[in-house]
One Martini backbone bead per residue (centre of mass of N, CA, C, O) as a GRO file, in nm:
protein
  266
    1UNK     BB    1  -1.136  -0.721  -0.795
    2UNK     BB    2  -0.900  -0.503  -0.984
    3UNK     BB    3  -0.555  -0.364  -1.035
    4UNK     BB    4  -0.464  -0.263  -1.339
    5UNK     BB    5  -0.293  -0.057  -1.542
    6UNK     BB    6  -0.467   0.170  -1.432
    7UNK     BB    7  -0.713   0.024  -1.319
    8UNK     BB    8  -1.020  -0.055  -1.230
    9UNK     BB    9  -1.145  -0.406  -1.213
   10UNK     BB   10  -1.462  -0.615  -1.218
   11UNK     BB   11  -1.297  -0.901  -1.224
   12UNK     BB   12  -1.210  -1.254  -1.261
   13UNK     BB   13  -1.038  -1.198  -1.513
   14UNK     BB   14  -0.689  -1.188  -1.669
   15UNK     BB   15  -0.522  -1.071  -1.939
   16UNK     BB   16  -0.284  -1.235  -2.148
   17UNK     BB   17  -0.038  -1.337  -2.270
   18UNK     BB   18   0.135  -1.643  -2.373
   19UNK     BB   19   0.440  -1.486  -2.325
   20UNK     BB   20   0.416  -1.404  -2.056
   21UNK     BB   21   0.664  -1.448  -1.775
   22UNK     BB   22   0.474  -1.472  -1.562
   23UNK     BB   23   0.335  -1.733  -1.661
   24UNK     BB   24   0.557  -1.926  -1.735
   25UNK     BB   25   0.781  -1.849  -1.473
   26UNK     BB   26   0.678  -1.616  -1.258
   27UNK     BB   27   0.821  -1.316  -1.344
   28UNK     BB   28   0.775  -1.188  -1.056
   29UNK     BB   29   0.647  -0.960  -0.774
   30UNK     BB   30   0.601  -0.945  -0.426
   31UNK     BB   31   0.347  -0.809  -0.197
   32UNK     BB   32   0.206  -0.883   0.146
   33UNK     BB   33  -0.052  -0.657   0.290
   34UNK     BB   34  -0.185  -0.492   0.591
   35UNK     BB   35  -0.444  -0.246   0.660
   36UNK     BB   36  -0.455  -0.016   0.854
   37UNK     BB   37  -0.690   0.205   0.921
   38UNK     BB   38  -0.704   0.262   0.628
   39UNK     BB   39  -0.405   0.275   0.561
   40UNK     BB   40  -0.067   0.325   0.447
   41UNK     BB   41   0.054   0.522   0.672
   42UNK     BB   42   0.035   0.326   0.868
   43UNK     BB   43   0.299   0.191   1.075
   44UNK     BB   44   0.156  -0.115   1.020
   45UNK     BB   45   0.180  -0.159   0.743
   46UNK     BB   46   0.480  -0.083   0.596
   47UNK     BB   47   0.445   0.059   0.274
   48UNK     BB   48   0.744   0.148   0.210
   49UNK     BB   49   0.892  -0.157   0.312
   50UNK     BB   50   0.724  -0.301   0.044
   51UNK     BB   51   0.848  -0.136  -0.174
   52UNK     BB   52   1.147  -0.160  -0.142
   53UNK     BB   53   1.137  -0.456  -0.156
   54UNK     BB   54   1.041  -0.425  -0.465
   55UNK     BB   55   1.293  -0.217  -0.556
   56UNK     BB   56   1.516  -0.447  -0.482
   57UNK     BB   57   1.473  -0.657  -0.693
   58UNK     BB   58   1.463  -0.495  -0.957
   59UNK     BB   59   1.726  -0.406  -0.971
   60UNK     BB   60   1.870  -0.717  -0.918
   61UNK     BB   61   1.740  -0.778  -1.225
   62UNK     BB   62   1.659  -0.568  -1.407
   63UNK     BB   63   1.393  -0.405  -1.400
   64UNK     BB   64   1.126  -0.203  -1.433
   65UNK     BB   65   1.013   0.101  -1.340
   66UNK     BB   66   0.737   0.183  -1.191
   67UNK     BB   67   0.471   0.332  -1.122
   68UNK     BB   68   0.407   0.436  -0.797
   69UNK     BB   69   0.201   0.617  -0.781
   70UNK     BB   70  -0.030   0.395  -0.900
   71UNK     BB   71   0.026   0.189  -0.696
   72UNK     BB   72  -0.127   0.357  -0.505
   73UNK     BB   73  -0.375   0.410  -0.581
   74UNK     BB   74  -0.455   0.184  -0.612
   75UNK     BB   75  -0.439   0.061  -0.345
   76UNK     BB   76  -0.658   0.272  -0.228
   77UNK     BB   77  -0.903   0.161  -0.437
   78UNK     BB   78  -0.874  -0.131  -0.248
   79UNK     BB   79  -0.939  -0.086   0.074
   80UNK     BB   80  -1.264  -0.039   0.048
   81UNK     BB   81  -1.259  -0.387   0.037
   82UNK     BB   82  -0.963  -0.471   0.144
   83UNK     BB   83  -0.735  -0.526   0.402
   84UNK     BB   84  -0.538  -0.736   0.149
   85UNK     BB   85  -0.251  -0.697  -0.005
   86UNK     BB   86  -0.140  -0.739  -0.342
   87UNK     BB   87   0.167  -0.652  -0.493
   88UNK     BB   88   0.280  -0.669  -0.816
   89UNK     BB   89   0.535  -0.726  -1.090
   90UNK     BB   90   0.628  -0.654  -1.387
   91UNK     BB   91   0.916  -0.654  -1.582
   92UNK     BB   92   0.773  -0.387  -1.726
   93UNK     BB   93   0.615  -0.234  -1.496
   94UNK     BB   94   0.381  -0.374  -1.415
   95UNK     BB   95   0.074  -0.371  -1.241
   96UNK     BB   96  -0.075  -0.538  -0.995
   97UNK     BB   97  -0.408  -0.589  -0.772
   98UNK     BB   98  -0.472  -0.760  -0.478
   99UNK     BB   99  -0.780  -0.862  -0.277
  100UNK     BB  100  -0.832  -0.963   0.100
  101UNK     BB  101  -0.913  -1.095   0.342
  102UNK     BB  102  -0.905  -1.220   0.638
  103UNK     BB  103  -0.884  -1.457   0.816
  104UNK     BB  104  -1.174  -1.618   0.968
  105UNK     BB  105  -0.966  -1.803   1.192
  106UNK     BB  106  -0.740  -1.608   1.333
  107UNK     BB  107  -0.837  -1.533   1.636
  108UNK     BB  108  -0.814  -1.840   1.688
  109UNK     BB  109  -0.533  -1.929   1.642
  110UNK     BB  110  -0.399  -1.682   1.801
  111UNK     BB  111  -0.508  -1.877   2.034
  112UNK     BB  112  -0.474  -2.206   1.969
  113UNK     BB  113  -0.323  -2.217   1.727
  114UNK     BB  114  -0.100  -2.463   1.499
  115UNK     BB  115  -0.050  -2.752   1.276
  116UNK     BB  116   0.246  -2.919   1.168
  117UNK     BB  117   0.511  -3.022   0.878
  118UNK     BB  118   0.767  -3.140   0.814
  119UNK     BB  119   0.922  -3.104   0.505
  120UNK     BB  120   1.134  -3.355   0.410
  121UNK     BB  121   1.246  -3.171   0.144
  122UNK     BB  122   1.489  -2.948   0.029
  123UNK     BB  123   1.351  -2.894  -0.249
  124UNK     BB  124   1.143  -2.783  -0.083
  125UNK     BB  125   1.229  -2.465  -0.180
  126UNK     BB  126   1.247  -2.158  -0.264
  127UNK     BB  127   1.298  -1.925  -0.484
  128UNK     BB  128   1.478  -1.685  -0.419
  129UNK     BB  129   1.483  -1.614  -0.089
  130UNK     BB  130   1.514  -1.305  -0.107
  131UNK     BB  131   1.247  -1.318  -0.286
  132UNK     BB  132   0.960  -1.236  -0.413
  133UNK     BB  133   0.788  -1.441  -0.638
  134UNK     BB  134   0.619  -1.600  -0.877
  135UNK     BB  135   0.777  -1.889  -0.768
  136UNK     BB  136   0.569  -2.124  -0.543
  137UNK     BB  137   0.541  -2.414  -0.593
  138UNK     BB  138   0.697  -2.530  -0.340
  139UNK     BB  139   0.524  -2.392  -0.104
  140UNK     BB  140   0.228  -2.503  -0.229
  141UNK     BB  141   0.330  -2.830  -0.197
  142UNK     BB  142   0.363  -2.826   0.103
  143UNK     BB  143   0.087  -2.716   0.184
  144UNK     BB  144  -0.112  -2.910   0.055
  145UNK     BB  145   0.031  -3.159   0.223
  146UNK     BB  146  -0.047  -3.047   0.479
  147UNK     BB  147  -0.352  -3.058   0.447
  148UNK     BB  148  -0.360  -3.378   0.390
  149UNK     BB  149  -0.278  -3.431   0.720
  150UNK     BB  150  -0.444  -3.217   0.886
  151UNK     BB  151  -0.287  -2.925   0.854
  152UNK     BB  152  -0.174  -2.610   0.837
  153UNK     BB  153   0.143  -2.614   0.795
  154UNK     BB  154   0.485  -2.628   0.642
  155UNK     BB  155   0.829  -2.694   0.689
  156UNK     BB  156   1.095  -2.612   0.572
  157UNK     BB  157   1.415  -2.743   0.460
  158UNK     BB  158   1.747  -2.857   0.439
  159UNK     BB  159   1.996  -3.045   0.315
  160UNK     BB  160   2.074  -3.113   0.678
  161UNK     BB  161   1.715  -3.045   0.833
  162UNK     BB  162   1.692  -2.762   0.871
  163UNK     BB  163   1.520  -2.524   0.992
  164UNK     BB  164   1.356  -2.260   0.829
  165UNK     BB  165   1.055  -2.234   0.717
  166UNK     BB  166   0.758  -2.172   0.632
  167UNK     BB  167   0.483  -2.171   0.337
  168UNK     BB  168   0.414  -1.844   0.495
  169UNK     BB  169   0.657  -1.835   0.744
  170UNK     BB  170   0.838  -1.727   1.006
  171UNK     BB  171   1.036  -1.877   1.252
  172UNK     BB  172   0.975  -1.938   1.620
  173UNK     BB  173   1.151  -1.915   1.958
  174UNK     BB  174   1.150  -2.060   2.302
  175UNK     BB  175   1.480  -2.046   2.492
  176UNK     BB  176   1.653  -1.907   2.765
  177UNK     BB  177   1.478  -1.653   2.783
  178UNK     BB  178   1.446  -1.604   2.467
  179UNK     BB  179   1.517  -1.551   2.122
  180UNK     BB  180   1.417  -1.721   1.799
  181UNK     BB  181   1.579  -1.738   1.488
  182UNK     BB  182   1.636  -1.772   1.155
  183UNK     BB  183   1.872  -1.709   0.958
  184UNK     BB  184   1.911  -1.555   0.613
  185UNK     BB  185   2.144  -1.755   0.522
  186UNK     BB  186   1.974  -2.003   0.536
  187UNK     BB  187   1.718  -1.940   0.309
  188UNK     BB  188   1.548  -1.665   0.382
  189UNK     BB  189   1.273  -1.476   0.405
  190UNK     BB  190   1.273  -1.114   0.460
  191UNK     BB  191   1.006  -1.054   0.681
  192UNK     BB  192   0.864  -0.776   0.791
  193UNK     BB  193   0.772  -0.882   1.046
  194UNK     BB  194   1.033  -0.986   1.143
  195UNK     BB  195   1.174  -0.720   1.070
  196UNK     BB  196   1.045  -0.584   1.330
  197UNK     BB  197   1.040  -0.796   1.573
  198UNK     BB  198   1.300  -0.714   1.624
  199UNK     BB  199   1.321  -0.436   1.696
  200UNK     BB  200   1.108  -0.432   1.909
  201UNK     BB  201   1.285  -0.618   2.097
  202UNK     BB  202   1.565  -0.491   2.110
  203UNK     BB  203   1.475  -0.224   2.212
  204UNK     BB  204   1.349  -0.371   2.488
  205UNK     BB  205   1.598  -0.563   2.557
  206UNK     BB  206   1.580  -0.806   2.382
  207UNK     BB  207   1.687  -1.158   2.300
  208UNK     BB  208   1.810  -1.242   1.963
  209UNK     BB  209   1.839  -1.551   1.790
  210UNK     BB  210   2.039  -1.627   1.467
  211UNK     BB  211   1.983  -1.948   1.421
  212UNK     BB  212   2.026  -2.256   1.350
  213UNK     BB  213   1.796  -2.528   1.345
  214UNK     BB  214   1.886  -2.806   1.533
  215UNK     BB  215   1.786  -3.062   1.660
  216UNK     BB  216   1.879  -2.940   1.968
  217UNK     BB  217   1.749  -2.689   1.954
  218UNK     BB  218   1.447  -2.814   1.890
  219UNK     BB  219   1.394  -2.937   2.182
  220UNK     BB  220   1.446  -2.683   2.363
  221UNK     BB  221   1.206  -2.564   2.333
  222UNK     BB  222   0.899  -2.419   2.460
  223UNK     BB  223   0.795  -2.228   2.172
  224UNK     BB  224   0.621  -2.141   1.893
  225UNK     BB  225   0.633  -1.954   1.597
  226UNK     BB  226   0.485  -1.755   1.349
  227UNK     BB  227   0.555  -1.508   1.079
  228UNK     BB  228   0.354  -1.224   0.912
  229UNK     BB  229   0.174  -0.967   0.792
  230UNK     BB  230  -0.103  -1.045   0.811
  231UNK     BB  231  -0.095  -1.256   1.123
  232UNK     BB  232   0.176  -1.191   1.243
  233UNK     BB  233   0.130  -1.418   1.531
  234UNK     BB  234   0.135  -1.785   1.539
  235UNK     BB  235   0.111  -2.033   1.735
  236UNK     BB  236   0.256  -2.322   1.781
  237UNK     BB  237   0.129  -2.655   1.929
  238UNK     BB  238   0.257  -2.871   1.658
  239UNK     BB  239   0.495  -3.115   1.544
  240UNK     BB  240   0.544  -3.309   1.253
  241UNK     BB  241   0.840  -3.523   1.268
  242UNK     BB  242   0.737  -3.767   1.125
  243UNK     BB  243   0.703  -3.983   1.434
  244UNK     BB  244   0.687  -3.726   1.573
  245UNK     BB  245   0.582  -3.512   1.837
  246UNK     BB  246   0.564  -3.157   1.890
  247UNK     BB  247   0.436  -3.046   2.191
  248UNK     BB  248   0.274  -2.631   2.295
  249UNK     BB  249   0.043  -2.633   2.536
  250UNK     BB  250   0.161  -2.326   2.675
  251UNK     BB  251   0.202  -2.056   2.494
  252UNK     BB  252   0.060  -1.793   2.616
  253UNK     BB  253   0.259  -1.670   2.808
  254UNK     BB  254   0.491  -1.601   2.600
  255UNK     BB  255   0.279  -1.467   2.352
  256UNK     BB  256   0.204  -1.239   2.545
  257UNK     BB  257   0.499  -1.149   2.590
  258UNK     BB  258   0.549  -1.095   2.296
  259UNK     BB  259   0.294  -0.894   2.197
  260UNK     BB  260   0.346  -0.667   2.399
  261UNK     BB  261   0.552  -0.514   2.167
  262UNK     BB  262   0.362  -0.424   1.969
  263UNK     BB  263   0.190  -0.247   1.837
  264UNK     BB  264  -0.148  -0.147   1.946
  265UNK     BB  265  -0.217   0.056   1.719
  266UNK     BB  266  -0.505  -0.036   1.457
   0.00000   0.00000   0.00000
């Protein structure tokens, strides 16, 4: 099930133009949100700031934009099925919205952690990181090789070493009692979890320091953990760079009191 121009759709494919830019270019943009309570306007949804990061993009590209008003009723049209949606944008104003479950592994990791793996290879690293776009093919590449070590998922690095992301969220780190996280212009895509968590740990005189990640700043962390809208923070156990392995076997205590900042009401 799917909600493609102003329809909702039952089927498990849609047809394209062969010469469509989605398709062969990945010319689209894209925000994946998680529905609270069952509604958009829910504050933890953050319905708003994702449709803005949608018209940032447009905007910057030069593309047209969509009805509005139709990809909200489509996105309410598919929240009784799915609690996560992926809202699309084709280059001429077309919507596509599709629907998934949450990971049903999720209250898991969130609990015991991932095991990650650096991807030393500065080109695996996503087209245009200051936006959600079709074209996702570095961070998809790098996380199947994750998967290949029997890993969660994979950092990508920039071409001095620096880690800047995963190849699904942002990545924190804990250390001198307080909060890192990569700075926007080291060439990572601004998060919406993670500009969440900025703003609620700072309300709260929480100092948050974002600068580059170099290898002397990543082995004094006590604890990692990433970040995306879907997953909100799952701390990191593990990680595997060359033939190093960073292990953060404590994570608990630093990411109850990460979580305490997080708006309580689901």
């Amino acid at each position: 099930m799917f909600w493609y121009q102003g329809k909702l759709q039952d089927s498990g494919t849609l047809e394209l133009r062969i010469d469509d830019p989605g398709l062969i270019y990945g010319a689209t943009v894209f925000t994946t949100l998680r529905v609270y309570g069952g509604s958009l306007d829910h504050p933890r949804t953050n319905w708003i700031a994702h449709c803005d990061r949608l018209k940032h993009s447009l905007n910057i590209f030069g593309w047209a934009e969509p009805d509005w008003q139709q990809i909200r009723e489509g996105a309410e049209a598919m929240i009784p099925h799915w609690s996560v949606l992926r809202v699309t944008i084709f280059p001429d104003g077309r919507e596509l919205i599709m629907g998934r479950s949450l990971p049903a592994d999720l209250a898991e990791k969130q609990q015991q952690g991932i095991s990650v793996v650096v991807w030393d290879a500065p080109q695996f690293r996503r087209s245009l990181p200051d936006h959600k776009t079709g074209n996702y093919l570095a961070c998809w590449l790098a996380l199947q090789g994750a998967k290949q070590q029997g890993a969660d998922d994979a950092i990508l690095v920039d071409d001095r070493g620096r880690w800047l992301e995963t190849s699904i969220g942002n990545l924190w780190g804990w250390r001198d009692g307080h909060w890192w996280t990569p700075p926007l212009p080291a060439g990572i895509l601004p998060g919406l979890m993670r500009s969440q968590l900025i703003d609620w740990l700072t309300s709260q005189g929480e100092l948050v320091q974002e600068q580059p990640w170099t290898a002397d700043l990543i082995r004094g962390f006590e604890a990692m953990a990433m970040s995306n809208s879907v997953m909100e923070l799952v701390p990191i156990r593990e990680v595997r760079a060359g033939s190093e392995i960073l292990r953060y076997p404590d994570h608990g205590a630093v990411w109850s009191r990460f979580r305490r900042f997080l708006p309580t009401t689901i």
